[in-house]
JSON list of C-alpha atoms in Angstrom, two decimals:
[
{"chain": "A", "resi": 1, "resn": "UNK", "atom": "CA", "xyz": [-0.05, 0.49, -0.21]},
{"chain": "A", "resi": 2, "resn": "UNK", "atom": "CA", "xyz": [1.05, 3.22, -1.19]},
{"chain": "A", "resi": 3, "resn": "UNK", "atom": "CA", "xyz": [2.04, 6.13, 1.35]},
{"chain": "A", "resi": 4, "resn": "UNK", "atom": "CA", "xyz": [0.31, 9.83, 0.94]},
{"chain": "A", "resi": 5, "resn": "UNK", "atom": "CA", "xyz": [3.58, 11.35, 0.15]},
{"chain": "A", "resi": 6, "resn": "UNK", "atom": "CA", "xyz": [4.23, 8.54, -2.93]},
{"chain": "A", "resi": 7, "resn": "UNK", "atom": "CA", "xyz": [1.10, 8.64, -4.66]},
{"chain": "A", "resi": 8, "resn": "UNK", "atom": "CA", "xyz": [1.90, 12.34, -5.43]},
{"chain": "A", "resi": 9, "resn": "UNK", "atom": "CA", "xyz": [4.31, 11.25, -6.72]},
{"chain": "A", "resi": 10, "resn": "UNK", "atom": "CA", "xyz": [8.14, 12.01, -7.12]},
{"chain": "A", "resi": 11, "resn": "UNK", "atom": "CA", "xyz": [9.23, 14.72, -4.04]},
{"chain": "A", "resi": 12, "resn": "UNK", "atom": "CA", "xyz": [10.75, 18.13, -5.24]},
{"chain": "A", "resi": 13, "resn": "UNK", "atom": "CA", "xyz": [13.75, 18.42, -3.98]},
{"chain": "A", "resi": 14, "resn": "UNK", "atom": "CA", "xyz": [15.05, 21.97, -2.62]},
{"chain": "A", "resi": 15, "resn": "UNK", "atom": "CA", "xyz": [16.16, 24.08, -5.09]},
{"chain": "A", "resi": 16, "resn": "UNK", "atom": "CA", "xyz": [14.45, 21.48, -7.92]},
{"chain": "A", "resi": 17, "resn": "UNK", "atom": "CA", "xyz": [11.63, 23.99, -8.28]},
{"chain": "A", "resi": 18, "resn": "UNK", "atom": "CA", "xyz": [12.24, 28.46, -8.47]},
{"chain": "A", "resi": 19, "resn": "UNK", "atom": "CA", "xyz": [9.34, 31.08, -8.62]},
{"chain": "A", "resi": 20, "resn": "UNK", "atom": "CA", "xyz": [10.51, 33.79, -7.77]},
{"chain": "A", "resi": 21, "resn": "UNK", "atom": "CA", "xyz": [8.02, 37.10, -7.66]},
{"chain": "A", "resi": 22, "resn": "UNK", "atom": "CA", "xyz": [8.99, 39.28, -9.11]},
{"chain": "A", "resi": 23, "resn": "UNK", "atom": "CA", "xyz": [6.63, 42.54, -10.89]},
{"chain": "A", "resi": 24, "resn": "UNK", "atom": "CA", "xyz": [5.17, 42.26, -14.21]},
{"chain": "A", "resi": 25, "resn": "UNK", "atom": "CA", "xyz": [4.35, 45.72, -15.67]},
{"chain": "A", "resi": 26, "resn": "UNK", "atom": "CA", "xyz": [3.56, 46.16, -19.29]},
{"chain": "A", "resi": 27, "resn": "UNK", "atom": "CA", "xyz": [5.44, 47.46, -22.05]},
{"chain": "A", "resi": 28, "resn": "UNK", "atom": "CA", "xyz": [4.26, 50.88, -23.26]},
{"chain": "A", "resi": 29, "resn": "UNK", "atom": "CA", "xyz": [5.00, 50.76, -26.46]},
{"chain": "A", "resi": 30, "resn": "UNK", "atom": "CA", "xyz": [5.79, 48.11, -29.31]},
{"chain": "A", "resi": 31, "resn": "UNK", "atom": "CA", "xyz": [9.52, 49.55, -28.51]},
{"chain": "A", "resi": 32, "resn": "UNK", "atom": "CA", "xyz": [10.32, 49.73, -24.96]},
{"chain": "A", "resi": 33, "resn": "UNK", "atom": "CA", "xyz": [9.74, 45.89, -23.40]},
{"chain": "A", "resi": 34, "resn": "UNK", "atom": "CA", "xyz": [13.95, 46.12, -22.96]},
{"chain": "A", "resi": 35, "resn": "UNK", "atom": "CA", "xyz": [13.48, 49.16, -20.45]},
{"chain": "A", "resi": 36, "resn": "UNK", "atom": "CA", "xyz": [10.25, 46.99, -18.94]},
{"chain": "A", "resi": 37, "resn": "UNK", "atom": "CA", "xyz": [12.19, 44.04, -18.44]},
{"chain": "A", "resi": 38, "resn": "UNK", "atom": "CA", "xyz": [14.34, 46.81, -15.83]},
{"chain": "A", "resi": 39, "resn": "UNK", "atom": "CA", "xyz": [11.82, 48.44, -13.57]},
{"chain": "A", "resi": 40, "resn": "UNK", "atom": "CA", "xyz": [10.91, 44.63, -13.09]},
{"chain": "A", "resi": 41, "resn": "UNK", "atom": "CA", "xyz": [14.06, 44.19, -11.95]},
{"chain": "A", "resi": 42, "resn": "UNK", "atom": "CA", "xyz": [14.54, 47.20, -9.63]},
{"chain": "A", "resi": 43, "resn": "UNK", "atom": "CA", "xyz": [11.59, 46.92, -8.66]},
{"chain": "A", "resi": 44, "resn": "UNK", "atom": "CA", "xyz": [12.35, 43.77, -8.00]},
{"chain": "A", "resi": 45, "resn": "UNK", "atom": "CA", "xyz": [14.78, 44.81, -5.54]},
{"chain": "A", "resi": 46, "resn": "UNK", "atom": "CA", "xyz": [13.56, 47.86, -4.11]},
{"chain": "A", "resi": 47, "resn": "UNK", "atom": "CA", "xyz": [15.09, 50.10, -5.91]},
{"chain": "A", "resi": 48, "resn": "UNK", "atom": "CA", "xyz": [11.90, 52.09, -8.70]},
{"chain": "A", "resi": 49, "resn": "UNK", "atom": "CA", "xyz": [11.54, 55.29, -8.37]},
{"chain": "A", "resi": 50, "resn": "UNK", "atom": "CA", "xyz": [9.40, 56.03, -11.62]},
{"chain": "A", "resi": 51, "resn": "UNK", "atom": "CA", "xyz": [11.37, 59.75, -11.60]},
{"chain": "A", "resi": 52, "resn": "UNK", "atom": "CA", "xyz": [15.01, 59.02, -11.08]},
{"chain": "A", "resi": 53, "resn": "UNK", "atom": "CA", "xyz": [14.15, 55.75, -13.28]},
{"chain": "A", "resi": 54, "resn": "UNK", "atom": "CA", "xyz": [13.25, 59.34, -16.16]},
{"chain": "A", "resi": 55, "resn": "UNK", "atom": "CA", "xyz": [16.09, 61.02, -15.26]},
{"chain": "A", "resi": 56, "resn": "UNK", "atom": "CA", "xyz": [18.00, 57.83, -15.90]},
{"chain": "A", "resi": 57, "resn": "UNK", "atom": "CA", "xyz": [16.72, 57.93, -19.97]},
{"chain": "A", "resi": 58, "resn": "UNK", "atom": "CA", "xyz": [17.52, 61.18, -19.79]},
{"chain": "A", "resi": 59, "resn": "UNK", "atom": "CA", "xyz": [20.91, 60.65, -19.13]},
{"chain": "A", "resi": 60, "resn": "UNK", "atom": "CA", "xyz": [22.58, 57.86, -20.17]},
{"chain": "A", "resi": 61, "resn": "UNK", "atom": "CA", "xyz": [20.44, 59.06, -23.45]},
{"chain": "A", "resi": 62, "resn": "UNK", "atom": "CA", "xyz": [18.06, 55.79, -24.43]},
{"chain": "A", "resi": 63, "resn": "UNK", "atom": "CA", "xyz": [15.98, 56.21, -27.31]},
{"chain": "A", "resi": 64, "resn": "UNK", "atom": "CA", "xyz": [13.69, 54.24, -29.19]},
{"chain": "A", "resi": 65, "resn": "UNK", "atom": "CA", "xyz": [15.97, 52.01, -29.66]},
{"chain": "A", "resi": 66, "resn": "UNK", "atom": "CA", "xyz": [17.39, 49.85, -26.48]},
{"chain": "A", "resi": 67, "resn": "UNK", "atom": "CA", "xyz": [20.14, 46.81, -26.62]},
{"chain": "A", "resi": 68, "resn": "UNK", "atom": "CA", "xyz": [20.98, 44.32, -24.16]},
{"chain": "A", "resi": 69, "resn": "UNK", "atom": "CA", "xyz": [24.00, 47.30, -22.96]},
{"chain": "A", "resi": 70, "resn": "UNK", "atom": "CA", "xyz": [22.73, 49.99, -22.95]},
{"chain": "A", "resi": 71, "resn": "UNK", "atom": "CA", "xyz": [20.06, 48.23, -19.89]},
{"chain": "A", "resi": 72, "resn": "UNK", "atom": "CA", "xyz": [23.44, 46.89, -18.09]},
{"chain": "A", "resi": 73, "resn": "UNK", "atom": "CA", "xyz": [24.08, 50.43, -18.22]},
{"chain": "A", "resi": 74, "resn": "UNK", "atom": "CA", "xyz": [20.87, 51.39, -16.77]},
{"chain": "A", "resi": 75, "resn": "UNK", "atom": "CA", "xyz": [22.06, 48.69, -13.86]},
{"chain": "A", "resi": 76, "resn": "UNK", "atom": "CA", "xyz": [24.97, 50.58, -13.25]},
{"chain": "A", "resi": 77, "resn": "UNK", "atom": "CA", "xyz": [23.16, 54.15, -12.97]},
{"chain": "A", "resi": 78, "resn": "UNK", "atom": "CA", "xyz": [20.97, 52.45, -9.89]},
{"chain": "A", "resi": 79, "resn": "UNK", "atom": "CA", "xyz": [24.76, 50.34, -8.70]},
{"chain": "A", "resi": 80, "resn": "UNK", "atom": "CA", "xyz": [23.06, 47.24, -9.24]},
{"chain": "A", "resi": 81, "resn": "UNK", "atom": "CA", "xyz": [25.42, 44.21, -8.97]},
{"chain": "A", "resi": 82, "resn": "UNK", "atom": "CA", "xyz": [24.97, 42.92, -12.84]},
{"chain": "A", "resi": 83, "resn": "UNK", "atom": "CA", "xyz": [26.87, 40.69, -15.00]},
{"chain": "A", "resi": 84, "resn": "UNK", "atom": "CA", "xyz": [26.44, 40.87, -18.95]},
{"chain": "A", "resi": 85, "resn": "UNK", "atom": "CA", "xyz": [26.98, 37.41, -21.02]},
{"chain": "A", "resi": 86, "resn": "UNK", "atom": "CA", "xyz": [27.14, 38.33, -24.45]},
{"chain": "A", "resi": 87, "resn": "UNK", "atom": "CA", "xyz": [29.13, 35.91, -27.49]},
{"chain": "A", "resi": 88, "resn": "UNK", "atom": "CA", "xyz": [29.97, 39.31, -28.59]},
{"chain": "A", "resi": 89, "resn": "UNK", "atom": "CA", "xyz": [32.15, 42.74, -27.59]},
{"chain": "A", "resi": 90, "resn": "UNK", "atom": "CA", "xyz": [29.89, 45.04, -29.43]},
{"chain": "A", "resi": 91, "resn": "UNK", "atom": "CA", "xyz": [28.11, 46.00, -33.13]},
{"chain": "A", "resi": 92, "resn": "UNK", "atom": "CA", "xyz": [28.01, 41.71, -35.14]},
{"chain": "A", "resi": 93, "resn": "UNK", "atom": "CA", "xyz": [28.35, 43.51, -38.62]},
{"chain": "A", "resi": 94, "resn": "UNK", "atom": "CA", "xyz": [26.66, 40.32, -40.16]},
{"chain": "A", "resi": 95, "resn": "UNK", "atom": "CA", "xyz": [23.31, 41.73, -39.11]},
{"chain": "A", "resi": 96, "resn": "UNK", "atom": "CA", "xyz": [23.27, 44.52, -41.34]},
{"chain": "A", "resi": 97, "resn": "UNK", "atom": "CA", "xyz": [21.12, 42.84, -43.50]},
{"chain": "A", "resi": 98, "resn": "UNK", "atom": "CA", "xyz": [18.62, 41.25, -40.81]},
{"chain": "A", "resi": 99, "resn": "UNK", "atom": "CA", "xyz": [15.15, 43.01, -41.29]},
{"chain": "A", "resi": 100, "resn": "UNK", "atom": "CA", "xyz": [14.97, 43.75, -37.71]},
{"chain": "A", "resi": 101, "resn": "UNK", "atom": "CA", "xyz": [18.17, 45.60, -36.74]},
{"chain": "A", "resi": 102, "resn": "UNK", "atom": "CA", "xyz": [18.09, 46.99, -41.45]},
{"chain": "A", "resi": 103, "resn": "UNK", "atom": "CA", "xyz": [16.71, 50.29, -39.95]},
{"chain": "A", "resi": 104, "resn": "UNK", "atom": "CA", "xyz": [18.78, 51.17, -36.80]},
{"chain": "A", "resi": 105, "resn": "UNK", "atom": "CA", "xyz": [21.70, 49.58, -37.68]},
{"chain": "A", "resi": 106, "resn": "UNK", "atom": "CA", "xyz": [23.95, 52.19, -39.63]},
{"chain": "A", "resi": 107, "resn": "UNK", "atom": "CA", "xyz": [23.27, 55.08, -36.57]},
{"chain": "A", "resi": 108, "resn": "UNK", "atom": "CA", "xyz": [23.61, 51.93, -33.69]},
{"chain": "A", "resi": 109, "resn": "UNK", "atom": "CA", "xyz": [26.41, 50.81, -34.87]},
{"chain": "A", "resi": 110, "resn": "UNK", "atom": "CA", "xyz": [28.79, 53.18, -33.34]},
{"chain": "A", "resi": 111, "resn": "UNK", "atom": "CA", "xyz": [26.73, 54.10, -30.35]},
{"chain": "A", "resi": 112, "resn": "UNK", "atom": "CA", "xyz": [27.21, 50.61, -29.10]},
{"chain": "A", "resi": 113, "resn": "UNK", "atom": "CA", "xyz": [30.37, 49.62, -30.08]},
{"chain": "A", "resi": 114, "resn": "UNK", "atom": "CA", "xyz": [31.58, 53.03, -28.22]},
{"chain": "A", "resi": 115, "resn": "UNK", "atom": "CA", "xyz": [29.43, 51.70, -25.45]},
{"chain": "A", "resi": 116, "resn": "UNK", "atom": "CA", "xyz": [30.80, 48.11, -25.05]},
{"chain": "A", "resi": 117, "resn": "UNK", "atom": "CA", "xyz": [35.21, 49.99, -25.64]},
{"chain": "A", "resi": 118, "resn": "UNK", "atom": "CA", "xyz": [33.74, 51.88, -22.38]},
{"chain": "A", "resi": 119, "resn": "UNK", "atom": "CA", "xyz": [32.35, 49.89, -20.64]},
{"chain": "A", "resi": 120, "resn": "UNK", "atom": "CA", "xyz": [35.47, 48.22, -17.76]},
{"chain": "A", "resi": 121, "resn": "UNK", "atom": "CA", "xyz": [35.50, 52.63, -16.84]},
{"chain": "A", "resi": 122, "resn": "UNK", "atom": "CA", "xyz": [31.84, 53.11, -16.65]},
{"chain": "A", "resi": 123, "resn": "UNK", "atom": "CA", "xyz": [31.72, 49.81, -14.67]},
{"chain": "A", "resi": 124, "resn": "UNK", "atom": "CA", "xyz": [29.62, 47.38, -16.24]},
{"chain": "A", "resi": 125, "resn": "UNK", "atom": "CA", "xyz": [30.23, 44.13, -16.47]},
{"chain": "A", "resi": 126, "resn": "UNK", "atom": "CA", "xyz": [30.98, 42.33, -19.81]},
{"chain": "A", "resi": 127, "resn": "UNK", "atom": "CA", "xyz": [32.22, 39.14, -20.63]},
{"chain": "A", "resi": 128, "resn": "UNK", "atom": "CA", "xyz": [31.91, 37.12, -23.92]},
{"chain": "A", "resi": 129, "resn": "UNK", "atom": "CA", "xyz": [30.71, 33.71, -22.13]},
{"chain": "A", "resi": 130, "resn": "UNK", "atom": "CA", "xyz": [28.32, 31.06, -22.76]},
{"chain": "A", "resi": 131, "resn": "UNK", "atom": "CA", "xyz": [25.99, 29.98, -20.17]},
{"chain": "A", "resi": 132, "resn": "UNK", "atom": "CA", "xyz": [24.97, 27.33, -19.49]},
{"chain": "A", "resi": 133, "resn": "UNK", "atom": "CA", "xyz": [20.94, 26.62, -18.54]},
{"chain": "A", "resi": 134, "resn": "UNK", "atom": "CA", "xyz": [21.72, 25.00, -15.55]},
{"chain": "A", "resi": 135, "resn": "UNK", "atom": "CA", "xyz": [23.85, 27.91, -14.68]},
{"chain": "A", "resi": 136, "resn": "UNK", "atom": "CA", "xyz": [20.75, 30.84, -15.21]},
{"chain": "A", "resi": 137, "resn": "UNK", "atom": "CA", "xyz": [19.28, 27.80, -12.80]},
{"chain": "A", "resi": 138, "resn": "UNK", "atom": "CA", "xyz": [21.80, 28.31, -9.99]},
{"chain": "A", "resi": 139, "resn": "UNK", "atom": "CA", "xyz": [21.14, 32.59, -10.30]},
{"chain": "A", "resi": 140, "resn": "UNK", "atom": "CA", "xyz": [17.27, 32.39, -10.33]},
{"chain": "A", "resi": 141, "resn": "UNK", "atom": "CA", "xyz": [17.88, 29.49, -6.80]},
{"chain": "A", "resi": 142, "resn": "UNK", "atom": "CA", "xyz": [19.94, 32.33, -5.30]},
{"chain": "A", "resi": 143, "resn": "UNK", "atom": "CA", "xyz": [16.79, 34.14, -5.64]},
{"chain": "A", "resi": 144, "resn": "UNK", "atom": "CA", "xyz": [18.83, 36.54, -8.53]},
{"chain": "A", "resi": 145, "resn": "UNK", "atom": "CA", "xyz": [17.50, 37.11, -11.61]},
{"chain": "A", "resi": 146, "resn": "UNK", "atom": "CA", "xyz": [18.22, 38.25, -15.55]},
{"chain": "A", "resi": 147, "resn": "UNK", "atom": "CA", "xyz": [16.87, 39.06, -18.31]},
{"chain": "A", "resi": 148, "resn": "UNK", "atom": "CA", "xyz": [17.11, 37.16, -21.78]},
{"chain": "A", "resi": 149, "resn": "UNK", "atom": "CA", "xyz": [17.12, 38.85, -25.26]},
{"chain": "A", "resi": 150, "resn": "UNK", "atom": "CA", "xyz": [15.12, 35.76, -26.96]},
{"chain": "A", "resi": 151, "resn": "UNK", "atom": "CA", "xyz": [14.09, 35.50, -31.05]},
{"chain": "A", "resi": 152, "resn": "UNK", "atom": "CA", "xyz": [10.08, 36.17, -30.28]},
{"chain": "A", "resi": 153, "resn": "UNK", "atom": "CA", "xyz": [9.70, 34.13, -33.12]},
{"chain": "A", "resi": 154, "resn": "UNK", "atom": "CA", "xyz": [10.48, 31.54, -31.86]},
{"chain": "A", "resi": 155, "resn": "UNK", "atom": "CA", "xyz": [9.65, 32.27, -27.85]},
{"chain": "A", "resi": 156, "resn": "UNK", "atom": "CA", "xyz": [6.19, 31.25, -27.19]},
{"chain": "A", "resi": 157, "resn": "UNK", "atom": "CA", "xyz": [3.98, 30.25, -24.01]},
{"chain": "A", "resi": 158, "resn": "UNK", "atom": "CA", "xyz": [2.87, 26.60, -23.12]},
{"chain": "A", "resi": 159, "resn": "UNK", "atom": "CA", "xyz": [-0.49, 28.92, -20.13]},
{"chain": "A", "resi": 160, "resn": "UNK", "atom": "CA", "xyz": [-0.71, 31.81, -23.04]},
{"chain": "A", "resi": 161, "resn": "UNK", "atom": "CA", "xyz": [-4.20, 31.28, -24.62]},
{"chain": "A", "resi": 162, "resn": "UNK", "atom": "CA", "xyz": [-4.87, 35.35, -26.54]},
{"chain": "A", "resi": 163, "resn": "UNK", "atom": "CA", "xyz": [-2.10, 36.90, -28.00]},
{"chain": "A", "resi": 164, "resn": "UNK", "atom": "CA", "xyz": [-0.40, 39.39, -26.97]},
{"chain": "A", "resi": 165, "resn": "UNK", "atom": "CA", "xyz": [-0.62, 43.28, -27.36]},
{"chain": "A", "resi": 166, "resn": "UNK", "atom": "CA", "xyz": [2.46, 44.66, -28.67]},
{"chain": "A", "resi": 167, "resn": "UNK", "atom": "CA", "xyz": [4.73, 42.84, -31.80]},
{"chain": "A", "resi": 168, "resn": "UNK", "atom": "CA", "xyz": [7.97, 44.14, -30.78]},
{"chain": "A", "resi": 169, "resn": "UNK", "atom": "CA", "xyz": [8.99, 46.58, -33.61]},
{"chain": "A", "resi": 170, "resn": "UNK", "atom": "CA", "xyz": [6.55, 45.87, -35.83]},
{"chain": "A", "resi": 171, "resn": "UNK", "atom": "CA", "xyz": [3.60, 48.28, -34.67]},
{"chain": "A", "resi": 172, "resn": "UNK", "atom": "CA", "xyz": [1.80, 47.68, -37.73]},
{"chain": "A", "resi": 173, "resn": "UNK", "atom": "CA", "xyz": [-0.69, 45.05, -36.29]},
{"chain": "A", "resi": 174, "resn": "UNK", "atom": "CA", "xyz": [-0.89, 42.86, -32.26]},
{"chain": "A", "resi": 175, "resn": "UNK", "atom": "CA", "xyz": [0.69, 40.34, -34.16]},
{"chain": "A", "resi": 176, "resn": "UNK", "atom": "CA", "xyz": [3.39, 39.22, -31.25]},
{"chain": "A", "resi": 177, "resn": "UNK", "atom": "CA", "xyz": [4.58, 35.98, -30.83]},
{"chain": "A", "resi": 178, "resn": "UNK", "atom": "CA", "xyz": [3.34, 34.05, -34.30]},
{"chain": "A", "resi": 179, "resn": "UNK", "atom": "CA", "xyz": [6.33, 32.00, -35.86]},
{"chain": "A", "resi": 180, "resn": "UNK", "atom": "CA", "xyz": [7.79, 33.42, -38.48]},
{"chain": "A", "resi": 181, "resn": "UNK", "atom": "CA", "xyz": [10.92, 33.07, -40.77]},
{"chain": "A", "resi": 182, "resn": "UNK", "atom": "CA", "xyz": [12.81, 36.38, -39.27]},
{"chain": "A", "resi": 183, "resn": "UNK", "atom": "CA", "xyz": [14.66, 37.67, -35.77]},
{"chain": "A", "resi": 184, "resn": "UNK", "atom": "CA", "xyz": [12.11, 39.31, -33.78]},
{"chain": "A", "resi": 185, "resn": "UNK", "atom": "CA", "xyz": [14.69, 40.42, -30.50]},
{"chain": "A", "resi": 186, "resn": "UNK", "atom": "CA", "xyz": [12.58, 41.26, -27.11]},
{"chain": "A", "resi": 187, "resn": "UNK", "atom": "CA", "xyz": [13.09, 40.66, -23.27]},
{"chain": "A", "resi": 188, "resn": "UNK", "atom": "CA", "xyz": [12.18, 38.29, -20.98]},
{"chain": "A", "resi": 189, "resn": "UNK", "atom": "CA", "xyz": [12.86, 38.42, -18.45]},
{"chain": "A", "resi": 190, "resn": "UNK", "atom": "CA", "xyz": [13.80, 34.80, -15.81]},
{"chain": "A", "resi": 191, "resn": "UNK", "atom": "CA", "xyz": [11.43, 34.12, -12.80]},
{"chain": "A", "resi": 192, "resn": "UNK", "atom": "CA", "xyz": [11.96, 30.55, -11.92]},
{"chain": "A", "resi": 193, "resn": "UNK", "atom": "CA", "xyz": [12.39, 26.39, -13.54]},
{"chain": "A", "resi": 194, "resn": "UNK", "atom": "CA", "xyz": [10.81, 23.99, -12.39]},
{"chain": "A", "resi": 195, "resn": "UNK", "atom": "CA", "xyz": [12.97, 21.15, -12.87]},
{"chain": "A", "resi": 196, "resn": "UNK", "atom": "CA", "xyz": [10.05, 18.87, -13.22]},
{"chain": "A", "resi": 197, "resn": "UNK", "atom": "CA", "xyz": [8.21, 19.44, -15.94]},
{"chain": "A", "resi": 198, "resn": "UNK", "atom": "CA", "xyz": [12.12, 21.31, -17.31]},
{"chain": "A", "resi": 199, "resn": "UNK", "atom": "CA", "xyz": [10.10, 24.09, -17.77]},
{"chain": "A", "resi": 200, "resn": "UNK", "atom": "CA", "xyz": [11.45, 27.80, -17.14]},
{"chain": "A", "resi": 201, "resn": "UNK", "atom": "CA", "xyz": [9.61, 30.56, -15.74]},
{"chain": "A", "resi": 202, "resn": "UNK", "atom": "CA", "xyz": [9.83, 34.55, -17.15]},
{"chain": "A", "resi": 203, "resn": "UNK", "atom": "CA", "xyz": [7.77, 37.21, -16.74]},
{"chain": "A", "resi": 204, "resn": "UNK", "atom": "CA", "xyz": [6.59, 38.82, -20.39]},
{"chain": "A", "resi": 205, "resn": "UNK", "atom": "CA", "xyz": [6.67, 42.70, -20.53]},
{"chain": "A", "resi": 206, "resn": "UNK", "atom": "CA", "xyz": [4.07, 41.88, -23.77]},
{"chain": "A", "resi": 207, "resn": "UNK", "atom": "CA", "xyz": [1.59, 41.19, -20.57]},
{"chain": "A", "resi": 208, "resn": "UNK", "atom": "CA", "xyz": [0.35, 42.54, -17.39]},
{"chain": "A", "resi": 209, "resn": "UNK", "atom": "CA", "xyz": [-1.58, 40.02, -15.12]},
{"chain": "A", "resi": 210, "resn": "UNK", "atom": "CA", "xyz": [0.54, 36.59, -16.04]},
{"chain": "A", "resi": 211, "resn": "UNK", "atom": "CA", "xyz": [3.70, 34.75, -15.50]},
{"chain": "A", "resi": 212, "resn": "UNK", "atom": "CA", "xyz": [4.76, 33.07, -18.86]},
{"chain": "A", "resi": 213, "resn": "UNK", "atom": "CA", "xyz": [6.10, 29.34, -18.65]},
{"chain": "A", "resi": 214, "resn": "UNK", "atom": "CA", "xyz": [7.76, 27.37, -22.44]},
{"chain": "A", "resi": 215, "resn": "UNK", "atom": "CA", "xyz": [9.91, 24.46, -21.93]},
{"chain": "A", "resi": 216, "resn": "UNK", "atom": "CA", "xyz": [13.26, 24.25, -21.83]},
{"chain": "A", "resi": 217, "resn": "UNK", "atom": "CA", "xyz": [14.08, 23.10, -24.48]},
{"chain": "A", "resi": 218, "resn": "UNK", "atom": "CA", "xyz": [12.07, 26.05, -26.74]},
{"chain": "A", "resi": 219, "resn": "UNK", "atom": "CA", "xyz": [14.31, 28.43, -24.03]},
{"chain": "A", "resi": 220, "resn": "UNK", "atom": "CA", "xyz": [16.59, 27.09, -25.27]},
{"chain": "A", "resi": 221, "resn": "UNK", "atom": "CA", "xyz": [16.20, 27.74, -28.79]},
{"chain": "A", "resi": 222, "resn": "UNK", "atom": "CA", "xyz": [14.27, 31.03, -28.19]},
{"chain": "A", "resi": 223, "resn": "UNK", "atom": "CA", "xyz": [17.92, 32.70, -26.61]},
{"chain": "A", "resi": 224, "resn": "UNK", "atom": "CA", "xyz": [20.48, 30.84, -28.93]},
{"chain": "A", "resi": 225, "resn": "UNK", "atom": "CA", "xyz": [18.81, 31.94, -32.66]},
{"chain": "A", "resi": 226, "resn": "UNK", "atom": "CA", "xyz": [20.34, 33.72, -34.78]},
{"chain": "A", "resi": 227, "resn": "UNK", "atom": "CA", "xyz": [20.37, 37.57, -33.65]},
{"chain": "A", "resi": 228, "resn": "UNK", "atom": "CA", "xyz": [20.60, 37.59, -30.28]},
{"chain": "A", "resi": 229, "resn": "UNK", "atom": "CA", "xyz": [24.32, 36.74, -29.31]},
{"chain": "A", "resi": 230, "resn": "UNK", "atom": "CA", "xyz": [22.23, 35.33, -26.38]},
{"chain": "A", "resi": 231, "resn": "UNK", "atom": "CA", "xyz": [22.45, 38.30, -24.67]},
{"chain": "A", "resi": 232, "resn": "UNK", "atom": "CA", "xyz": [21.63, 37.93, -21.13]},
{"chain": "A", "resi": 233, "resn": "UNK", "atom": "CA", "xyz": [21.59, 40.28, -18.43]},
{"chain": "A", "resi": 234, "resn": "UNK", "atom": "CA", "xyz": [22.24, 38.66, -14.91]},
{"chain": "A", "resi": 235, "resn": "UNK", "atom": "CA", "xyz": [21.26, 40.64, -12.03]},
{"chain": "A", "resi": 236, "resn": "UNK", "atom": "CA", "xyz": [22.55, 40.31, -8.07]},
{"chain": "A", "resi": 237, "resn": "UNK", "atom": "CA", "xyz": [19.57, 40.86, -5.54]},
{"chain": "A", "resi": 238, "resn": "UNK", "atom": "CA", "xyz": [22.61, 41.78, -3.14]},
{"chain": "A", "resi": 239, "resn": "UNK", "atom": "CA", "xyz": [23.06, 44.96, -5.26]}
]
């Protein structure tokens, strides 16, 4: 005869399930998903002040073209301990002919490369390195969070049935997260995982009212798609 615990299935060990209380903040436009993610992280850290945030955007001269390096500078501005991992220290010239990057590429290349070059002197921690799912889970298990650049055309949520309101860099319609052959960059905030179901939990700034979840395999496909540089901004709770 089975015990009640045995009937409930395999027991999760500490660290097998993590779901952090990261607040959800919806993006306001089709281009500001990275800024919305930064607000979520700062509020989770107890450091979000709307006036100070707007002041930081002006001081850093952030416009409608937001790169991961911009978010790293934003964290540094607020004194938040961070670690930006990427495959390319600067702008990959191969992206010039991609539709997602084409409009801003020529004007942004010099600016972004300069941010990378000045990162160390500005106390922005940037590393060229490969990050594993295990690295990410270890980070989350310690109560820390991360902002990740994904291909939204690949990422799909197992919990969502209704379409997202905002489609990043595609103001022509509300068609976010539909499968498309073209790369569509989008930032999300990681907030946990479930090893038993091989799931990753995240906040998608396109929504205002839900936590999202996808399989680790789908998450890996979305974050390693050509165009993301496998960008991930680790943010630490003990800032």
